[in-house]
Coordinates of C-alpha atoms and ligand atoms in Angstrom, one line a residue:
M7 CA -19.6 -17.2 23.5
R8 CA -19.2 -16.4 20.4
F9 CA -19.0 -12.6 19.2
E10 CA -18.1 -11.1 15.6
V11 CA -16.2 -7.8 14.8
P12 CA -15.8 -6.0 11.4
G13 CA -12.1 -5.2 10.5
I14 CA -10.2 -3.9 7.4
A15 CA -9.9 -6.4 4.7
A16 CA -6.4 -6.9 4.2
S17 CA -5.8 -9.9 2.6
L18 CA -8.0 -12.2 0.5
G19 CA -8.9 -15.7 1.9
I20 CA -11.0 -17.1 4.1
A21 CA -9.0 -19.4 7.3
V22 CA -10.7 -21.3 10.1
G23 CA -8.8 -22.1 13.1
T24 CA -7.9 -22.3 16.9
A25 CA -6.9 -18.6 17.7
H26 CA -3.6 -18.5 19.1
V27 CA -2.9 -15.0 20.9
I28 CA 0.6 -13.5 20.1
A29 CA 0.9 -11.4 22.9
R30 CA 2.5 -7.8 23.1
V31 CA 5.9 -7.6 25.5
G32 CA 4.9 -6.2 28.6
G33 CA 5.7 -3.7 30.8
V34 CA 8.9 -2.9 32.2
T35 CA 10.6 -2.6 35.5
R36 CA 12.0 0.9 35.7
R37 CA 15.1 0.2 37.6
R38 CA 18.0 2.5 38.0
V39 CA 21.5 1.2 37.5
S40 CA 25.0 2.2 39.2
D41 CA 27.9 0.7 36.5
R42 CA 26.1 2.4 33.2
D43 CA 29.1 1.3 31.0
A44 CA 27.9 -1.7 31.5
E45 CA 24.1 -1.4 30.9
V46 CA 24.9 0.7 27.4
E47 CA 27.0 -2.5 26.7
R48 CA 24.1 -4.5 27.2
L49 CA 21.9 -2.3 25.2
R50 CA 24.1 -2.3 22.1
S51 CA 24.2 -6.4 22.9
A52 CA 20.5 -6.6 22.8
I53 CA 20.5 -4.1 19.7
D54 CA 22.7 -5.4 17.4
A55 CA 20.9 -9.5 18.7
S56 CA 17.6 -7.4 17.4
R57 CA 19.7 -6.4 14.4
A58 CA 20.8 -10.4 13.8
E59 CA 16.9 -11.2 14.1
I60 CA 15.6 -8.7 11.7
E61 CA 18.9 -10.0 9.3
S62 CA 17.8 -13.4 9.1
A63 CA 14.6 -13.0 8.6
K64 CA 15.0 -11.3 5.4
E65 CA 17.6 -13.8 3.9
S66 CA 15.2 -16.1 5.0
L67 CA 13.2 -14.0 2.3
A68 CA 15.8 -14.4 -0.5
G69 CA 14.1 -17.2 -2.3
A70 CA 10.4 -15.4 -2.0
G71 CA 11.6 -12.4 -3.5
E72 CA 12.7 -9.0 -1.8
T73 CA 9.6 -9.6 0.9
G74 CA 13.2 -8.1 2.7
L75 CA 12.7 -4.6 1.4
V76 CA 10.0 -3.5 4.2
L77 CA 12.5 -4.8 6.7
D78 CA 15.3 -3.0 6.1
A79 CA 13.6 0.1 7.6
Q80 CA 13.3 -1.5 10.3
L81 CA 16.7 -2.0 9.8
L82 CA 17.3 1.6 9.1
M83 CA 15.9 2.4 12.4
H84 CA 18.2 0.1 14.8
R85 CA 21.0 2.5 13.7
D86 CA 18.3 6.0 14.2
E87 CA 20.4 8.3 16.6
L88 CA 18.0 9.2 18.5
L89 CA 16.7 6.0 19.1
V90 CA 19.9 4.0 20.0
D91 CA 21.8 7.0 20.9
G92 CA 18.9 8.8 22.5
A93 CA 18.1 5.5 25.0
A94 CA 22.2 5.5 25.7
Q95 CA 21.8 9.1 27.1
R96 CA 19.3 8.2 29.3
I97 CA 21.5 5.1 30.8
R98 CA 24.3 7.6 31.3
S99 CA 22.8 11.1 32.2
E100 CA 20.2 9.3 34.3
G101 CA 21.4 5.9 34.9
M102 CA 18.1 4.3 33.7
G103 CA 18.3 0.5 33.3
A104 CA 18.5 0.3 29.5
E105 CA 14.7 -1.5 29.2
W106 CA 13.7 1.8 30.9
A107 CA 15.7 3.8 28.9
I108 CA 14.1 2.5 25.8
E109 CA 10.6 2.3 26.4
A110 CA 11.1 6.2 27.7
T111 CA 12.9 6.8 24.1
V112 CA 10.2 5.1 22.4
A113 CA 7.5 6.6 23.8
D114 CA 8.8 10.2 23.5
L115 CA 9.2 9.7 19.5
K116 CA 6.0 8.2 18.5
A117 CA 4.4 10.9 20.9
P118 CA 4.5 13.7 18.4
L119 CA 3.1 11.0 15.6
E120 CA 0.9 9.3 17.0
A121 CA -0.6 12.5 17.5
S122 CA -0.5 13.8 13.7
S123 CA -3.9 13.7 12.1
S124 CA -2.2 11.7 8.9
R125 CA -2.2 7.9 8.7
Y126 CA 0.5 8.1 7.5
F127 CA 2.6 9.5 10.3
R128 CA 0.7 7.6 13.0
E129 CA 1.9 3.9 10.9
R130 CA 5.6 5.3 11.5
A131 CA 4.6 5.6 14.7
Q132 CA 3.8 2.2 15.0
D133 CA 7.1 0.9 13.1
I134 CA 9.0 2.6 15.8
E135 CA 7.0 0.9 18.5
H136 CA 7.9 -2.6 16.7
V137 CA 11.6 -1.6 17.4
G138 CA 11.1 -0.6 20.8
Q139 CA 9.7 -4.0 21.0
H140 CA 12.6 -6.1 19.5
I141 CA 14.9 -4.7 21.2
L142 CA 13.4 -5.8 24.9
R143 CA 12.6 -8.2 23.9
H144 CA 16.2 -9.1 23.1
L145 CA 17.2 -7.4 26.5
R146 CA 15.2 -9.4 28.3
G147 CA 16.1 -12.6 26.2
K148 CA 13.1 -14.2 25.7
H149 CA 12.2 -15.3 22.7
D150 CA 9.2 -17.9 23.2
R151 CA 6.8 -15.2 23.4
L152 CA 6.6 -16.3 18.7
A153 CA 7.0 -19.8 19.7
L154 CA 4.1 -21.6 17.6
P155 CA 1.7 -24.7 18.7
E156 CA 2.2 -28.1 17.1
S157 CA -1.0 -27.8 15.7
S158 CA -2.3 -25.1 12.7
V159 CA -4.0 -21.3 14.0
V160 CA -5.1 -18.4 13.3
L161 CA -3.1 -15.5 15.1
V162 CA -4.3 -13.2 16.8
A163 CA -2.2 -10.2 18.3
S164 CA -2.3 -6.2 18.3
D165 CA -0.1 -6.3 15.6
L166 CA 2.9 -7.8 14.8
S167 CA 6.7 -6.3 13.6
P168 CA 7.2 -6.6 10.3
A169 CA 9.9 -9.4 11.4
D170 CA 7.9 -11.0 13.3
A171 CA 5.2 -11.2 10.7
V172 CA 7.8 -12.3 8.5
R173 CA 8.9 -15.5 10.5
L174 CA 5.3 -16.1 11.7
L175 CA 3.6 -16.1 8.3
G176 CA 5.4 -17.6 6.3
D177 CA 5.4 -20.8 8.8
H178 CA 2.7 -23.2 7.3
R179 CA 1.2 -23.3 10.9
V180 CA 0.2 -19.9 10.7
L181 CA -3.5 -20.3 8.9
G182 CA -4.7 -16.4 9.1
L183 CA -4.1 -13.3 11.1
V184 CA -6.0 -10.4 12.8
T185 CA -4.4 -7.9 14.2
E186 CA -6.2 -4.7 16.6
V187 CA -4.7 -2.3 14.8
G188 CA -3.6 -1.5 11.4
S189 CA -4.6 -1.2 7.6
S190 CA -5.1 -2.2 4.1
T191 CA -1.5 -0.4 3.6
S192 CA 0.0 -1.3 6.8
H193 CA 3.5 -3.4 7.0
T194 CA 1.2 -6.3 8.3
A195 CA -1.1 -6.3 5.4
L196 CA 1.1 -5.9 3.1
L197 CA 3.2 -8.5 4.0
A198 CA 0.1 -11.0 4.7
R199 CA -0.9 -10.5 0.8
A200 CA 2.5 -11.0 -0.8
L201 CA 2.9 -14.4 1.8
E202 CA -1.2 -14.7 0.9
V203 CA -1.9 -15.1 4.5
P204 CA -6.1 -14.7 5.3
A205 CA -5.7 -11.3 7.8
V206 CA -7.9 -9.0 8.7
V207 CA -6.3 -6.3 10.5
G208 CA -7.7 -3.5 12.4
A209 CA -10.5 -4.9 14.2
G210 CA -10.4 -3.1 17.3
P211 CA -9.6 -4.6 20.7
L212 CA -9.6 -8.1 20.8
V213 CA -6.9 -9.9 22.3
D214 CA -8.6 -9.9 25.6
R215 CA -11.1 -11.4 24.4
V216 CA -9.8 -13.6 23.1
V217 CA -9.8 -17.3 25.3
A218 CA -7.3 -19.9 24.7
S219 CA -8.0 -22.2 21.9
V220 CA -10.6 -21.0 20.6
D221 CA -12.3 -21.4 17.1
V222 CA -11.7 -18.4 14.8
I223 CA -13.0 -17.1 11.2
V224 CA -10.5 -15.0 9.7
D225 CA -12.8 -13.6 6.8
G226 CA -10.4 -11.6 4.3
L227 CA -12.4 -11.5 1.6
R228 CA -15.6 -9.2 3.9
G229 CA -13.7 -7.6 6.4
R230 CA -14.6 -10.0 9.4
V231 CA -13.5 -12.1 12.5
V232 CA -16.0 -14.6 14.3
L233 CA -14.8 -15.9 17.4
D234 CA -16.4 -19.3 18.8
P235 CA -18.7 -19.5 15.4
R236 CA -21.5 -21.9 15.3
D237 CA -20.6 -25.2 14.2
E238 CA -22.8 -24.5 10.7
E239 CA -21.3 -21.1 10.7
R240 CA -17.4 -23.1 11.1
D241 CA -18.2 -25.5 8.6
Y242 CA -19.6 -23.0 5.9
A243 CA -16.7 -20.9 6.5
E244 CA -14.5 -23.8 5.9
K245 CA -16.5 -24.7 2.7
R246 CA -16.1 -20.9 1.3
G247 CA -12.6 -20.9 2.3
R248 CA -11.8 -24.1 0.0
R249 CA -13.4 -22.8 -2.9
F250 CA -11.8 -19.4 -2.3
R251 CA -8.1 -21.1 -2.5
R252 CA -9.4 -23.7 -5.9
F253 CA -10.7 -20.6 -7.5
S254 CA -7.7 -18.5 -7.1
S255 CA -5.2 -20.9 -8.3
E256 CA -7.5 -21.5 -11.2
L257 CA -7.0 -17.6 -12.1
R258 CA -3.4 -17.5 -11.5
S259 CA -2.7 -20.6 -14.1
K260 CA -4.4 -17.8 -16.0
A261 CA -2.1 -14.9 -14.9
D262 CA -0.1 -14.8 -18.1
E263 CA -2.7 -15.3 -20.5
P264 CA -4.3 -11.6 -22.4
A265 CA -6.8 -10.5 -20.8
T266 CA -9.2 -10.4 -23.7
T267 CA -12.7 -9.6 -23.8
L268 CA -15.3 -12.0 -25.8
D269 CA -16.0 -10.0 -28.8
G270 CA -12.1 -9.4 -29.0
A271 CA -10.8 -6.3 -27.1
E272 CA -7.5 -6.5 -25.4
V273 CA -7.2 -4.7 -21.7
T274 CA -3.7 -4.1 -20.9
L275 CA -3.7 -5.0 -16.5
M276 CA -0.7 -3.2 -14.9
A277 CA -0.6 -3.1 -10.8
N278 CA -0.2 -0.6 -8.4
I279 CA 2.4 -0.9 -5.5
E280 CA 3.6 1.3 -2.8
L281 CA 6.7 -0.3 -1.2
P282 CA 9.5 -2.2 -4.4
V283 CA 8.7 -5.8 -3.0
E284 CA 5.3 -5.6 -4.3
A285 CA 6.5 -5.7 -8.0
I286 CA 7.5 -9.5 -7.2
A287 CA 3.7 -10.4 -6.5
A288 CA 2.2 -8.4 -9.1
R289 CA 4.8 -10.2 -11.9
A290 CA 3.5 -13.4 -10.2
H291 CA -0.1 -12.5 -11.0
G292 CA 0.4 -11.8 -14.3
A293 CA 0.8 -7.2 -14.4
R294 CA 2.1 -5.8 -17.6
G295 CA 4.2 -3.8 -15.5
I296 CA 3.7 -1.8 -12.8
G297 CA 1.4 1.6 -13.9
L298 CA 1.6 3.5 -10.1
Y299 CA 4.5 3.4 -8.3
R300 CA 3.7 5.6 -5.4
T301 CA 7.4 6.7 -4.1
E302 CA 6.4 8.2 -0.7
F303 CA 7.3 5.1 0.9
L304 CA 10.8 6.2 0.7
F305 CA 10.2 8.6 2.9
L306 CA 9.3 6.4 5.8
E307 CA 11.1 6.6 9.5
R308 CA 13.4 9.2 8.6
D309 CA 13.3 12.8 8.5
A310 CA 15.5 13.6 5.5
P311 CA 14.4 13.1 1.9
P312 CA 15.8 9.9 0.5
E313 CA 19.1 10.4 -1.3
E314 CA 19.2 10.2 -4.9
N315 CA 21.6 7.4 -5.1
E316 CA 19.5 5.0 -3.1
Q317 CA 16.6 6.5 -4.7
V318 CA 18.7 4.7 -8.2
G319 CA 18.7 1.4 -6.3
V320 CA 15.4 1.3 -5.5
Y321 CA 14.1 1.7 -8.7
R322 CA 16.7 -0.6 -10.3
S323 CA 15.2 -3.1 -8.1
V324 CA 11.5 -2.7 -8.8
L325 CA 12.8 -2.6 -13.0
E326 CA 15.0 -6.0 -12.4
A327 CA 11.4 -7.5 -10.8
C328 CA 9.6 -6.5 -13.7
A329 CA 11.7 -7.8 -16.0
D330 CA 11.5 -5.1 -18.4
R331 CA 7.9 -4.0 -18.1
P332 CA 7.3 -0.7 -18.4
V333 CA 7.2 1.2 -14.7
V334 CA 5.6 4.2 -13.9
I335 CA 6.8 6.2 -10.9
R336 CA 4.5 8.9 -9.8
T337 CA 6.3 11.7 -8.5
F338 CA 6.1 12.4 -5.0
D339 CA 2.4 12.9 -3.4
L340 CA 3.4 14.4 0.0
G341 CA 1.6 17.4 1.5
G342 CA -1.9 17.2 2.1
D343 CA -2.4 15.0 5.2
K344 CA 1.2 13.4 4.3
L345 CA 4.0 15.9 5.5
P346 CA 7.8 15.0 6.4
R347 CA 9.1 16.5 9.5
S348 CA 11.6 17.8 7.1
M349 CA 10.1 20.0 5.2
Q350 CA 8.9 22.9 7.2
H351 CA 5.4 23.8 5.7
S352 CA 2.3 24.4 7.5
A353 CA -0.6 22.0 5.8
G354 CA -2.9 24.9 5.6
P355 CA -6.4 25.2 7.2
N356 CA -7.6 22.8 4.2
P357 CA -4.7 20.5 3.5
A358 CA -6.4 18.6 0.5
L359 CA -6.5 22.1 -1.4
G360 CA -3.0 23.0 -0.1
L361 CA 1.0 23.0 -0.7
R362 CA 0.1 19.1 -1.5
A363 CA 2.0 16.9 -4.4
V364 CA 4.0 18.8 -7.1
R365 CA 3.0 22.1 -5.9
L366 CA 5.0 21.3 -2.6
M367 CA 7.2 19.7 -5.1
M368 CA 8.0 22.8 -7.5
R369 CA 8.6 24.3 -3.1
E370 CA 10.9 21.7 -2.5
P371 CA 13.1 21.7 -6.0
E372 CA 16.0 20.3 -4.6
V373 CA 13.8 16.7 -3.7
M374 CA 12.1 17.2 -6.8
R375 CA 15.1 17.4 -8.5
S376 CA 17.1 13.8 -6.8
Q377 CA 13.3 11.6 -7.5
V378 CA 13.7 12.8 -11.6
R379 CA 17.5 12.5 -11.3
A380 CA 16.9 8.8 -9.7
A381 CA 14.2 7.8 -12.5
L382 CA 16.5 9.1 -15.1
R383 CA 19.2 7.2 -13.8
A384 CA 17.3 4.2 -13.3
A385 CA 16.0 4.4 -17.2
A386 CA 19.1 3.5 -18.4
H387 CA 18.2 -0.1 -16.8
G388 CA 15.1 -0.5 -18.1
P389 CA 11.4 1.5 -19.1
V390 CA 10.7 3.9 -16.8
E391 CA 7.7 6.3 -17.1
L392 CA 7.5 9.2 -14.7
M393 CA 4.2 10.5 -14.6
F394 CA 3.2 13.6 -11.5
P395 CA 0.7 13.8 -9.8
M396 CA -2.5 16.6 -9.2
V397 CA -1.4 18.2 -12.0
E398 CA -4.6 21.1 -12.8
G399 CA -3.8 21.9 -16.3
P400 CA -1.3 21.9 -19.1
S401 CA 0.8 25.0 -18.0
T402 CA 1.6 23.2 -15.3
F403 CA 2.6 20.3 -17.2
R404 CA 4.7 22.3 -19.2
T405 CA 7.0 23.4 -16.4
L406 CA 7.4 20.4 -15.0
R407 CA 8.4 19.3 -18.7
G408 CA 10.5 22.0 -18.3
L409 CA 12.7 21.2 -15.1
V410 CA 12.8 17.7 -16.6
A411 CA 14.4 18.6 -19.8
A412 CA 17.3 20.9 -17.0
W413 CA 17.9 18.1 -15.0
Q414 CA 18.6 16.2 -17.7
A415 CA 20.5 18.5 -19.7
E416 CA 22.5 18.4 -16.3
L417 CA 23.4 14.6 -15.6
D418 CA 24.5 14.8 -20.0
A419 CA 26.8 17.5 -18.9
E420 CA 28.1 15.2 -15.8
G421 CA 28.9 12.8 -18.4
V422 CA 26.3 9.8 -16.1
E423 CA 24.6 7.3 -17.4
H424 CA 20.5 8.1 -18.1
G425 CA 17.6 7.3 -19.9
E426 CA 14.8 8.4 -21.9
V427 CA 11.4 9.0 -19.6
R428 CA 8.0 9.4 -20.9
L429 CA 6.6 12.4 -19.2
G430 CA 2.8 12.0 -17.8
A431 CA 0.0 13.9 -16.0
M432 CA -2.3 12.3 -13.2
V433 CA -5.4 13.8 -14.0
E434 CA -7.2 13.9 -10.7
V435 CA -8.3 17.7 -10.7
P436 CA -11.2 18.4 -11.8
S437 CA -10.0 21.0 -13.9
A438 CA -7.5 18.6 -15.4
A439 CA -10.3 16.3 -16.7
L440 CA -11.8 19.6 -18.5
L441 CA -8.4 20.2 -19.6
A442 CA -8.0 16.8 -21.0
K443 CA -7.0 18.0 -24.9
E444 CA -4.8 19.9 -24.0
L445 CA -2.9 18.1 -21.5
A446 CA -2.9 15.0 -23.8
T447 CA -1.4 17.2 -26.0
E448 CA 1.4 18.5 -24.0
A449 CA 1.6 14.8 -21.8
D450 CA 3.5 11.2 -23.2
F451 CA 0.5 10.1 -21.2
L452 CA -2.2 10.5 -18.9
S453 CA -3.2 8.4 -16.2
V454 CA -6.6 9.1 -14.0
G455 CA -6.7 8.6 -10.4
T456 CA -9.7 8.2 -9.6
N457 CA -9.7 8.0 -5.8
D458 CA -8.5 12.2 -5.7
L459 CA -10.9 13.1 -8.8
V460 CA -14.0 11.6 -6.9
Q461 CA -13.0 13.8 -3.6
Y462 CA -12.4 16.9 -5.7
T463 CA -15.6 16.2 -8.0
L464 CA -18.1 15.7 -4.8
A465 CA -16.7 17.6 -2.7
V466 CA -16.1 13.9 -0.4
D467 CA -13.2 14.1 1.6
R468 CA -11.4 10.5 1.0
S469 CA -10.4 10.1 4.4
N470 CA -13.6 11.2 6.2
A471 CA -15.1 8.0 7.1
D472 CA -18.5 10.1 7.5
V473 CA -18.6 11.2 4.3
A474 CA -17.1 7.9 2.4
A475 CA -20.2 6.2 1.0
L476 CA -21.0 9.3 -0.9
G477 CA -17.3 8.9 -3.0
D478 CA -18.9 6.9 -5.1
P479 CA -16.9 6.4 -8.5
L480 CA -20.0 5.8 -10.2
H481 CA -21.5 9.3 -9.9
P482 CA -22.8 10.4 -13.0
A483 CA -20.9 13.8 -13.0
V484 CA -17.3 11.9 -12.5
V485 CA -18.6 9.4 -14.7
R486 CA -19.3 12.2 -17.3
L487 CA -15.6 13.9 -16.4
L488 CA -14.5 9.9 -17.3
A489 CA -16.0 9.7 -20.6
H490 CA -14.3 12.9 -21.8
I491 CA -10.7 12.2 -20.6
V492 CA -10.8 9.1 -22.3
Q493 CA -12.3 10.6 -25.4
C494 CA -10.1 13.3 -25.7
A495 CA -6.6 11.1 -24.9
D496 CA -7.8 8.8 -27.7
K497 CA -8.9 12.0 -30.2
V498 CA -5.2 13.2 -29.8
G499 CA -3.7 9.8 -29.6
T500 CA -2.5 9.4 -26.3
P501 CA -2.7 6.5 -24.8
V502 CA -4.4 7.0 -21.2
V503 CA -4.6 4.9 -18.2
M504 CA -7.0 4.7 -15.3
C505 CA -4.5 3.5 -12.1
G506 CA -7.1 4.6 -9.2
D507 CA -9.5 2.4 -7.3
M508 CA -12.0 2.5 -9.7
A509 CA -10.6 0.2 -12.0
A510 CA -10.1 -2.5 -9.4
D511 CA -14.0 -1.9 -8.3
P512 CA -15.7 -5.0 -9.5
I513 CA -19.5 -2.7 -10.4
A514 CA -17.6 -0.3 -11.7
L515 CA -15.0 -2.0 -13.7
P516 CA -17.3 -2.9 -17.1
V517 CA -18.3 0.7 -16.9
V518 CA -14.3 1.9 -17.3
L519 CA -14.3 -0.9 -20.3
G520 CA -17.2 0.4 -21.9
L521 CA -15.8 4.3 -21.7
G522 CA -13.4 2.6 -24.0
Y523 CA -10.6 2.9 -20.9
R524 CA -8.6 -0.2 -22.2
R525 CA -5.0 0.4 -19.7
L526 CA -5.6 -0.2 -16.4
S527 CA -3.8 -0.3 -13.1
V528 CA -4.8 -1.7 -9.6
P529 CA -3.6 -3.4 -6.5
T530 CA -2.0 -6.4 -7.2
V531 CA -4.7 -8.3 -4.9
S532 CA -7.3 -7.4 -7.5
L533 CA -5.5 -8.1 -10.8
P534 CA -6.5 -11.7 -10.6
F535 CA -10.1 -10.6 -10.7
A536 CA -9.9 -8.1 -13.2
Q537 CA -8.4 -10.3 -15.7
E538 CA -11.0 -13.0 -15.2
L539 CA -14.0 -10.0 -15.2
V540 CA -12.4 -8.8 -18.8
R541 CA -12.2 -12.3 -20.8
R542 CA -15.7 -13.0 -19.4
V543 CA -17.6 -9.5 -21.0
D544 CA -18.3 -7.9 -24.7
A545 CA -16.8 -5.0 -24.8
S546 CA -19.8 -3.6 -27.5
Q547 CA -22.0 -4.6 -25.0
L548 CA -20.2 -2.3 -22.4
T549 CA -20.4 0.4 -24.7
A550 CA -24.4 0.4 -24.5
L551 CA -24.3 0.0 -20.4
A552 CA -22.1 3.0 -19.9
T553 CA -24.1 5.4 -22.6
E554 CA -27.0 4.1 -20.3
V555 CA -25.0 4.7 -17.1
L556 CA -23.9 8.4 -18.2
D557 CA -27.6 9.4 -19.0
L558 CA -28.6 8.3 -14.8
E559 CA -28.9 10.4 -11.9
S560 CA -27.2 8.6 -9.0
A561 CA -24.2 6.6 -8.2
V562 CA -26.6 4.6 -6.8
A563 CA -29.1 4.2 -9.6
S564 CA -25.3 3.6 -11.9
R565 CA -24.6 0.3 -9.9
A566 CA -28.0 -1.2 -9.6
H567 CA -27.8 -0.9 -13.2
V568 CA -24.9 -2.3 -14.0
R569 CA -25.3 -5.5 -11.3
A570 CA -29.0 -5.8 -13.2
Q571 CA -27.6 -5.9 -16.4
L572 CA -24.5 -8.3 -15.9
E573 CA -25.5 -10.6 -13.1
D574 CA -25.8 -13.4 -15.3
T575 CA -22.5 -12.5 -16.4
L576 CA -20.3 -11.8 -13.8
G577 CA -22.4 -12.7 -10.6
S578 CA -21.0 -15.9 -10.0
L579 CA -17.2 -13.5 -9.8
W580 CA -18.6 -10.8 -8.0
S581 CA -19.7 -13.5 -5.1
E582 CA -15.9 -15.2 -4.9
Q583 CA -14.7 -11.8 -4.1
G584 CA -17.6 -10.9 -1.6
V585 CA -19.3 -8.3 -3.2
Ligands
LIG610 C1 -6.0 8.7 -7.2 O1 -5.8 9.7 -6.4 O2 -6.8 8.2 -7.7 C2 -4.4 8.1 -7.0 C3 -3.7 6.8 -7.6 O3 -3.3 8.4 -6.1 P1 -3.3 8.4 -4.5 O4 -4.7 7.4 -4.3 O5 -2.3 7.6 -4.7 O6 -3.7 9.6 -4.4
LIG611 MG1 -4.4 10.9 -6.2

């Protein structure tokens, strides 16, 4: 019987096909063993086999770039003392069977993460679960869970581990993916995007409702899943899917051409990444560099901060993927709702206004030092820039610059090879926006983070779905701040980038261009659309449009005005994007 559920559009495109359910590894038998040493040995062999399988998934990706880095975190967890030794200990001291020991250890490790209010930590709980499932599968010696039928299918799963995702999504028989859990930044979503498989994640309880060989529509443009669609609905979805594939391959073929407006204004479009692997796809989509590398990923799966040397390696891998194009490393934006266990600070009663980003880093100078030193060392191998999140004004920026200079002098004294980095301030707090002139005088560049600027200007918690709709960057108060920032930066002659999601919002982008922003950094999936939008508009017309929007009194009015003014020019592009 037909039913439709909403989910999160995680990877663009539309797929129609027969559902194929990937079942979870079921509950384990709780048995006691007499030969405890032999059971520990059995556990260790299963862990080795599981690791070998992930290693081989990683190798299979070698030609497709460095998507394998996602798997590194999973490999690391196979060596995690808490997990591996914890399970072995249970076998030795309590005589538990290996399956039971793994299940119990995973449950213990997951519990505190699952209870966290932070999505970041809840996702880490999911990662531990994936590794546990992998090991369990090898303990049982069954691999057919992932076997695919001969014909093409749409996968429906509770979730996929990164290794399973690589193995399955890389198979030509897999047309699309639906998962019950996950977010647009979960590993499964990132891999689906990297492997260009249309996907909807976070669709809620679904697996049990899917009957064998029912048809499914995965609408990765609108974030919708339809099971057992009507015939005409299925035909229409297939048509839209074909049209989208044709359209995006046309856009892709122009990826390396400049993004220039009809009247000759050049726009530099860069990409935002969270995982190093995404740099490959960014380059392939014509990104002129990485305008925002969110480095919090480095804290994934671990309690201790990443070592300096490890960071140098990761930053160099991103530089290599970008082939001489600049990479803007944003220093750790931790705290708020993303507080690693190694940092013993309270999130405070109002985390978004507490010890977050540079405020936290100044309390943890060793963590910031290792990151800055690693960035300076990586800069010996390519153009690295460093930017600081949540700077509230110029004096904080001066302090940060002083710290960087001291760490640079340290590297000099140690004779360690390093390069120069330009230092930028993110403008994502209203005070920084109001002091943009002073900040632009201190910093080598400004980068506007509209996600937080909207949150702090409009008092709208960006992670609270109840108020999400109120956080519209086209609110005139935000637009006026944005106008002020770009005017100040231009006056001082300091480059300004916009890296917040507003630059990827198809209705807001014309206003951003109209305000005078010429450097933008957007998620990779949005790059081809942003490039195309730039090529279809007239910059002088957008200047007039932005001036009109500045005089409106609500975001709703701004959106309506942009739509009405640009329907003829951009209507077809908007509809391809599912707007
Ligand atoms: C922003 O706030 O707009 C931004 C780019 O940073 P993040 O989304 O990582 O907070
Ligand atoms: Mg931010």
